[in-house]
mmCIF file of C-alpha atoms and ligand atoms in Angstrom:
data_model
loop_
_atom_site.group_PDB
_atom_site.id
_atom_site.type_symbol
_atom_site.label_atom_id
_atom_site.label_comp_id
_atom_site.label_asym_id
_atom_site.label_seq_id
_atom_site.Cartn_x
_atom_site.Cartn_y
_atom_site.Cartn_z
ATOM 1 C CA MET S 1 -1.641 -15.029 -1.892
ATOM 2 C CA ILE S 2 -0.296 -13.437 1.113
ATOM 3 C CA VAL S 3 0.079 -14.914 3.986
ATOM 4 C CA VAL S 4 1.709 -13.539 6.651
ATOM 5 C CA ASN S 5 3.150 -15.728 9.913
ATOM 6 C CA ASN S 6 3.124 -15.001 13.487
ATOM 7 C CA LEU S 7 5.483 -11.507 12.376
ATOM 8 C CA HIS S 8 7.167 -9.756 15.026
ATOM 9 C CA LYS S 9 8.879 -6.391 14.605
ATOM 10 C CA TYR S 10 11.587 -4.890 17.218
ATOM 11 C CA PHE S 11 12.637 -1.399 16.698
ATOM 12 C CA ASP S 12 15.708 -2.021 19.441
ATOM 13 C CA LYS S 13 13.594 -2.717 22.504
ATOM 14 C CA LEU S 14 10.740 -1.381 21.007
ATOM 15 C CA GLU S 15 8.198 -4.420 19.942
ATOM 16 C CA VAL S 16 6.251 -2.790 17.151
ATOM 17 C CA LEU S 17 4.572 -6.397 16.089
ATOM 18 C CA ARG S 18 3.311 -8.463 18.036
ATOM 19 C CA GLY S 19 2.619 -11.260 16.392
ATOM 20 C CA ILE S 20 0.988 -10.954 13.472
ATOM 21 C CA ASP S 21 -0.918 -13.517 10.942
ATOM 22 C CA CYS S 22 -2.894 -12.672 8.103
ATOM 23 C CA HIS S 23 -3.362 -13.586 4.707
ATOM 24 C CA VAL S 24 -4.350 -12.074 1.538
ATOM 25 C CA ALA S 25 -6.222 -13.444 -0.935
ATOM 26 C CA GLU S 26 -5.765 -13.042 -5.244
ATOM 27 C CA GLN S 27 -8.509 -9.794 -5.923
ATOM 28 C CA GLU S 28 -8.841 -9.466 -2.211
ATOM 29 C CA VAL S 29 -8.920 -5.652 -0.902
ATOM 30 C CA VAL S 30 -7.934 -5.645 2.289
ATOM 31 C CA VAL S 31 -8.134 -2.754 4.852
ATOM 32 C CA VAL S 32 -5.850 -2.298 7.834
ATOM 33 C CA ILE S 33 -6.958 0.136 10.141
ATOM 34 C CA GLY S 34 -6.064 1.461 14.178
ATOM 35 C CA PRO S 35 -5.405 4.291 16.399
ATOM 36 C CA SER S 36 -2.071 6.199 15.470
ATOM 37 C CA GLY S 37 1.147 4.267 16.528
ATOM 38 C CA SER S 38 -0.160 0.395 16.733
ATOM 39 C CA GLY S 39 2.303 -0.425 13.807
ATOM 40 C CA LYS S 40 0.201 -0.260 10.906
ATOM 41 C CA SER S 41 2.686 1.051 8.325
ATOM 42 C CA THR S 42 5.826 -0.982 9.996
ATOM 43 C CA PHE S 43 3.030 -4.087 9.425
ATOM 44 C CA LEU S 44 2.802 -3.025 5.243
ATOM 45 C CA ARG S 45 6.692 -2.379 5.178
ATOM 46 C CA CYS S 46 7.698 -5.961 6.697
ATOM 47 C CA LEU S 47 5.258 -7.437 3.543
ATOM 48 C CA ASN S 48 7.883 -5.804 0.981
ATOM 49 C CA LEU S 49 11.307 -5.939 3.222
ATOM 50 C CA LEU S 50 11.394 -2.423 3.239
ATOM 51 C CA GLU S 51 11.670 -3.287 7.110
ATOM 52 C CA GLU S 52 13.320 -6.518 8.182
ATOM 53 C CA PRO S 53 11.305 -8.462 9.975
ATOM 54 C CA THR S 54 12.699 -9.644 13.425
ATOM 55 C CA SER S 55 10.380 -12.932 13.408
ATOM 56 C CA GLY S 56 7.906 -15.034 11.367
ATOM 57 C CA GLU S 57 7.159 -15.943 8.058
ATOM 58 C CA ILE S 58 5.884 -13.988 4.602
ATOM 59 C CA PHE S 59 5.125 -16.145 1.762
ATOM 60 C CA ILE S 60 3.998 -13.985 -1.614
ATOM 61 C CA GLU S 61 2.577 -17.221 -4.068
ATOM 62 C CA GLY S 62 4.286 -19.476 -1.653
ATOM 63 C CA ILE S 63 7.503 -18.173 -1.772
ATOM 64 C CA SER S 64 8.888 -16.749 1.521
ATOM 65 C CA ILE S 65 10.638 -13.888 1.069
ATOM 66 C CA THR S 66 11.643 -14.177 4.737
ATOM 67 C CA ALA S 67 13.880 -17.039 3.912
ATOM 68 C CA LYS S 68 17.614 -15.910 3.546
ATOM 69 C CA GLU S 69 18.341 -17.762 0.338
ATOM 70 C CA THR S 70 14.703 -15.976 -1.522
ATOM 71 C CA ASN S 71 16.403 -13.144 -4.306
ATOM 72 C CA ILE S 72 13.429 -10.450 -2.729
ATOM 73 C CA ASN S 73 14.388 -7.805 -5.703
ATOM 74 C CA ILE S 74 12.255 -9.707 -7.871
ATOM 75 C CA LEU S 75 9.211 -10.198 -5.456
ATOM 76 C CA ARG S 76 9.703 -6.564 -5.097
ATOM 77 C CA GLN S 77 8.873 -5.703 -8.252
ATOM 78 C CA GLU S 78 6.006 -7.562 -8.277
ATOM 79 C CA MET S 79 4.708 -5.515 -4.989
ATOM 80 C CA GLY S 80 3.534 -1.808 -5.660
ATOM 81 C CA MET S 81 3.586 0.406 -3.077
ATOM 82 C CA VAL S 82 2.325 3.576 -2.403
ATOM 83 C CA PHE S 83 3.263 6.043 0.171
ATOM 84 C CA GLN S 84 1.473 8.685 1.627
ATOM 85 C CA ARG S 85 4.716 11.089 0.014
ATOM 86 C CA PHE S 86 7.022 9.773 -2.538
ATOM 87 C CA ASN S 87 8.408 12.699 -4.384
ATOM 88 C CA LEU S 88 8.716 11.712 -8.025
ATOM 89 C CA PHE S 89 12.096 12.484 -9.266
ATOM 90 C CA PRO S 90 11.660 16.653 -10.125
ATOM 91 C CA HIS S 91 13.410 17.576 -13.273
ATOM 92 C CA LYS S 92 11.972 14.650 -14.776
ATOM 93 C CA THR S 93 8.155 14.520 -16.844
ATOM 94 C CA ALA S 94 5.466 13.062 -15.255
ATOM 95 C CA LEU S 95 6.091 9.939 -18.133
ATOM 96 C CA GLU S 96 9.498 10.267 -17.202
ATOM 97 C CA ASN S 97 9.560 9.478 -13.357
ATOM 98 C CA ILE S 98 6.915 6.099 -14.420
ATOM 99 C CA THR S 99 8.727 5.071 -17.407
ATOM 100 C CA LEU S 100 11.811 4.526 -15.746
ATOM 101 C CA ALA S 101 11.699 1.209 -13.956
ATOM 102 C CA PRO S 102 10.322 -0.161 -15.928
ATOM 103 C CA VAL S 103 12.807 0.732 -18.306
ATOM 104 C CA GLN S 104 15.842 0.701 -16.457
ATOM 105 C CA VAL S 105 14.221 -2.507 -14.157
ATOM 106 C CA ARG S 106 12.722 -4.504 -16.563
ATOM 107 C CA ARG S 107 14.855 -3.360 -19.729
ATOM 108 C CA MET S 108 11.115 -2.791 -21.797
ATOM 109 C CA SER S 109 12.087 -1.074 -24.883
ATOM 110 C CA ARG S 110 11.581 3.175 -24.958
ATOM 111 C CA SER S 111 8.605 2.713 -26.534
ATOM 112 C CA GLU S 112 6.652 -0.110 -24.728
ATOM 113 C CA ALA S 113 7.297 1.660 -21.281
ATOM 114 C CA ASN S 114 6.411 5.265 -23.150
ATOM 115 C CA GLU S 115 2.867 3.488 -24.529
ATOM 116 C CA ILE S 116 2.220 1.472 -20.902
ATOM 117 C CA GLY S 117 3.096 5.215 -19.352
ATOM 118 C CA HIS S 118 0.652 6.569 -21.509
ATOM 119 C CA SER S 119 -1.955 3.803 -20.905
ATOM 120 C CA LEU S 120 -1.775 4.740 -17.205
ATOM 121 C CA LEU S 121 -1.805 7.982 -17.078
ATOM 122 C CA ALA S 122 -5.068 7.853 -18.780
ATOM 123 C CA LYS S 123 -5.892 5.250 -16.389
ATOM 124 C CA VAL S 124 -5.600 7.737 -13.001
ATOM 125 C CA GLY S 125 -7.043 10.593 -14.765
ATOM 126 C CA LEU S 126 -3.690 12.756 -16.010
ATOM 127 C CA ARG S 127 -3.967 11.990 -19.906
ATOM 128 C CA ASP S 128 -2.952 15.360 -20.640
ATOM 129 C CA LYS S 129 -0.242 15.572 -17.672
ATOM 130 C CA ALA S 130 2.911 13.570 -19.549
ATOM 131 C CA ASP S 131 5.449 15.852 -20.351
ATOM 132 C CA VAL S 132 4.569 17.849 -16.861
ATOM 133 C CA TYR S 133 7.233 18.290 -14.746
ATOM 134 C CA PRO S 134 6.574 17.728 -10.550
ATOM 135 C CA ASP S 135 6.058 20.794 -9.045
ATOM 136 C CA GLN S 136 3.487 21.778 -12.101
ATOM 137 C CA LEU S 137 1.202 19.195 -10.319
ATOM 138 C CA SER S 138 -1.207 19.065 -7.180
ATOM 139 C CA GLY S 139 -0.426 16.846 -3.991
ATOM 140 C CA GLY S 140 -3.478 14.521 -5.625
ATOM 141 C CA GLN S 141 -2.326 14.926 -9.339
ATOM 142 C CA LEU S 142 1.282 13.574 -7.633
ATOM 143 C CA GLN S 143 -0.048 10.640 -6.061
ATOM 144 C CA ARG S 144 -1.843 9.447 -8.723
ATOM 145 C CA VAL S 145 1.537 9.520 -11.080
ATOM 146 C CA ALA S 146 2.992 8.017 -8.145
ATOM 147 C CA ILE S 147 -0.252 4.783 -8.597
ATOM 148 C CA ALA S 148 0.465 5.055 -12.425
ATOM 149 C CA ARG S 149 4.300 4.464 -11.602
ATOM 150 C CA ALA S 150 4.208 1.591 -9.234
ATOM 151 C CA LEU S 151 1.466 -0.050 -11.831
ATOM 152 C CA ALA S 152 3.816 0.677 -14.481
ATOM 153 C CA MET S 153 6.658 -2.913 -13.313
ATOM 154 C CA LYS S 154 2.545 -4.948 -13.270
ATOM 155 C CA PRO S 155 2.684 -5.324 -9.704
ATOM 156 C CA LYS S 156 0.769 -8.608 -8.269
ATOM 157 C CA VAL S 157 -0.316 -6.584 -5.220
ATOM 158 C CA MET S 158 -0.552 -2.811 -4.267
ATOM 159 C CA LEU S 159 0.709 -1.682 -1.067
ATOM 160 C CA PHE S 160 -0.663 1.732 0.000
ATOM 161 C CA ASP S 161 0.518 3.223 3.218
ATOM 162 C CA GLU S 162 -2.265 6.008 4.055
ATOM 163 C CA PRO S 163 -1.497 7.535 0.706
ATOM 164 C CA THR S 164 -3.973 10.246 0.938
ATOM 165 C CA SER S 165 -3.319 11.569 4.596
ATOM 166 C CA ALA S 166 -1.017 14.101 3.128
ATOM 167 C CA LEU S 167 -2.773 16.048 1.100
ATOM 168 C CA ASP S 168 -5.233 18.428 0.805
ATOM 169 C CA PRO S 169 -9.166 17.129 1.923
ATOM 170 C CA GLU S 170 -9.951 17.927 -1.784
ATOM 171 C CA MET S 171 -7.556 16.359 -3.374
ATOM 172 C CA VAL S 172 -8.393 12.726 -1.401
ATOM 173 C CA GLY S 173 -11.479 11.845 -3.076
ATOM 174 C CA GLU S 174 -9.566 11.682 -6.358
ATOM 175 C CA VAL S 175 -6.992 9.857 -5.042
ATOM 176 C CA LEU S 176 -9.398 7.019 -3.630
ATOM 177 C CA ALA S 177 -11.613 6.961 -6.722
ATOM 178 C CA VAL S 178 -8.562 5.383 -9.002
ATOM 179 C CA MET S 179 -7.895 2.880 -5.459
ATOM 180 C CA LYS S 180 -11.754 2.267 -6.206
ATOM 181 C CA ASN S 181 -11.289 1.817 -9.641
ATOM 182 C CA LEU S 182 -8.056 -0.668 -8.960
ATOM 183 C CA ALA S 183 -10.207 -2.569 -6.924
ATOM 184 C CA ARG S 184 -12.913 -2.985 -9.234
ATOM 185 C CA GLU S 185 -10.658 -3.949 -11.727
ATOM 186 C CA GLY S 186 -9.705 -7.222 -9.074
ATOM 187 C CA MET S 187 -6.125 -5.308 -8.408
ATOM 188 C CA THR S 188 -4.481 -7.381 -5.037
ATOM 189 C CA MET S 189 -4.457 -4.549 -3.097
ATOM 190 C CA VAL S 190 -3.524 -3.960 0.600
ATOM 191 C CA VAL S 191 -4.571 -0.726 2.118
ATOM 192 C CA VAL S 192 -3.898 1.097 4.980
ATOM 193 C CA THR S 193 -5.491 3.846 6.021
ATOM 194 C CA HIS S 194 -7.643 6.300 7.758
ATOM 195 C CA GLU S 195 -10.582 6.965 5.681
ATOM 196 C CA MET S 196 -12.906 4.846 7.134
ATOM 197 C CA GLY S 197 -15.326 5.921 4.250
ATOM 198 C CA PHE S 198 -13.106 3.352 1.619
ATOM 199 C CA ALA S 199 -12.405 0.886 5.010
ATOM 200 C CA ARG S 200 -16.423 0.401 4.451
ATOM 201 C CA GLU S 201 -17.445 0.727 0.841
ATOM 202 C CA VAL S 202 -14.323 -0.684 -1.214
ATOM 203 C CA GLY S 203 -12.516 -2.939 1.248
ATOM 204 C CA ASP S 204 -13.744 -6.656 1.006
ATOM 205 C CA ARG S 205 -12.036 -7.606 4.813
ATOM 206 C CA VAL S 206 -10.878 -5.073 7.371
ATOM 207 C CA LEU S 207 -7.988 -5.670 10.144
ATOM 208 C CA PHE S 208 -8.227 -4.096 13.643
ATOM 209 C CA MET S 209 -4.332 -3.407 14.680
ATOM 210 C CA ASP S 210 -3.386 -2.344 17.858
ATOM 211 C CA GLU S 211 -0.378 -2.631 19.945
ATOM 212 C CA GLY S 212 1.141 -4.099 17.302
ATOM 213 C CA LYS S 213 -1.555 -6.952 16.658
ATOM 214 C CA ILE S 214 -4.257 -7.632 14.724
ATOM 215 C CA VAL S 215 -7.486 -7.361 17.399
ATOM 216 C CA GLU S 216 -10.110 -7.550 15.080
ATOM 217 C CA GLU S 217 -10.980 -8.792 11.387
ATOM 218 C CA GLY S 218 -13.752 -9.340 9.852
ATOM 219 C CA THR S 219 -16.208 -8.094 6.800
ATOM 220 C CA PRO S 220 -16.588 -3.972 6.842
ATOM 221 C CA GLU S 221 -20.035 -4.520 7.668
ATOM 222 C CA GLN S 222 -19.260 -7.183 10.948
ATOM 223 C CA ILE S 223 -16.237 -4.476 11.733
ATOM 224 C CA PHE S 224 -18.231 -0.844 11.604
ATOM 225 C CA GLY S 225 -21.614 -2.546 12.394
ATOM 226 C CA ASN S 226 -21.198 -4.848 14.680
ATOM 227 C CA PRO S 227 -17.929 -4.686 16.271
ATOM 228 C CA ARG S 228 -17.028 -7.404 18.514
ATOM 229 C CA ASN S 229 -13.652 -6.395 20.892
ATOM 230 C CA GLU S 230 -14.117 -3.636 23.091
ATOM 231 C CA ARG S 231 -10.601 -2.052 21.388
ATOM 232 C CA THR S 232 -12.153 -2.348 18.380
ATOM 233 C CA ARG S 233 -15.592 -0.305 19.363
ATOM 234 C CA ALA S 234 -13.709 2.020 21.455
ATOM 235 C CA PHE S 235 -11.378 2.981 18.905
ATOM 236 C CA LEU S 236 -14.563 3.405 16.034
ATOM 237 C CA SER S 237 -16.494 5.796 18.448
ATOM 238 C CA LYS S 238 -13.825 7.972 18.667
ATOM 239 C CA ILE S 239 -13.297 8.458 14.849
ATOM 240 C CA LEU S 240 -16.759 7.893 13.552
HETATM 241 N N1 LIG Y 1 12.391 2.852 11.798
HETATM 242 C C1 LIG Y 1 12.594 3.064 13.125
HETATM 243 N N2 LIG Y 1 12.738 3.241 14.396
HETATM 244 C C2 LIG Y 1 12.323 3.234 15.478
HETATM 245 N N3 LIG Y 1 10.678 3.169 15.683
HETATM 246 C C3 LIG Y 1 10.140 3.017 14.462
HETATM 247 C C4 LIG Y 1 10.175 3.251 13.300
HETATM 248 N N4 LIG Y 1 9.445 3.116 12.002
HETATM 249 C C5 LIG Y 1 7.868 3.397 13.391
HETATM 250 N N5 LIG Y 1 8.685 3.321 15.280
HETATM 251 C C6 LIG Y 1 7.817 2.185 16.028
HETATM 252 O O1 LIG Y 1 7.240 2.134 15.792
HETATM 253 C C7 LIG Y 1 6.096 2.577 16.377
HETATM 254 C C8 LIG Y 1 4.535 1.616 14.782
HETATM 255 O O2 LIG Y 1 4.807 2.918 14.354
HETATM 256 P P1 LIG Y 1 4.068 2.457 12.856
HETATM 257 O O3 LIG Y 1 4.405 3.936 11.557
HETATM 258 O O4 LIG Y 1 4.069 1.327 12.278
HETATM 259 O O5 LIG Y 1 2.605 2.795 13.405
HETATM 260 P P2 LIG Y 1 1.016 3.458 12.623
HETATM 261 O O6 LIG Y 1 0.170 2.213 13.351
HETATM 262 O O7 LIG Y 1 0.882 2.840 11.081
HETATM 263 O O8 LIG Y 1 0.811 5.021 12.509
HETATM 264 P P3 LIG Y 1 0.443 6.112 11.868
HETATM 265 O O9 LIG Y 1 -0.888 5.404 12.025
HETATM 266 O O10 LIG Y 1 -0.039 7.478 12.683
HETATM 267 O O11 LIG Y 1 1.191 5.934 10.897
HETATM 268 C C9 LIG Y 1 5.342 3.933 16.380
HETATM 269 O O12 LIG Y 1 5.728 3.786 18.177
HETATM 270 C C10 LIG Y 1 6.684 4.301 16.142
HETATM 271 O O13 LIG Y 1 7.177 5.458 16.199
#
């Protein structure tokens, strides 16, 4: 589904990604872990061109998104993204936030979008919050609306950039549970997280990044049970 070849990203002279090669198969859940500043978010943001790679290639279903002639807007709609924090429109209800893009971008009818919106709210456990405004929702509920909003565009891939790290600890579980359900349903996912329990339990594959490179990759059993690389070992021994 996703193939990344020799991806480099500079911010001015700072080389943040130093040659990333990886792939994500359909229905696979790939979890990216690593120390702060190792380039995990930048890598994820390059996948849907929120950041423009300095060099390298990214293919989504065989189509290069880095080639100049590709219409990235269409491809971007196929990748849902959930950020650490992404403010919903404050003067729109949860349902209106979810249906905005399907109606405006996908030209879906209002009734169809509402039907999808209600079913997505139910899916993320917020059936009764359709008419509630963001300031009435907890952080965990906001993130679940953000997931529903991304899903409303019927993405082929969901990208998660530390979706629980801005949440109070008691709300982390409800968001991870929604992500876990999505994974179980076969959604293709790339997840940047510091939640090692999630990585272990839900990840099909774990990528360990350090200093702009994928230093090691493997199954959760291998990465957490028997890390081969010295830096992976050092990182995990500090946080586990
Ligand atoms: N827009 C930007 N302009 C300049 N430097 C940036 C920009 N975005 C990120 N960086 C730098 O790139 C490096 C990698 O940042 P990135 O956010 O990708 O790391 P990370 O692994 O996701 O870290 P964390 O776990 O703390 O979120 C950092 O040194 C950061 O300061």
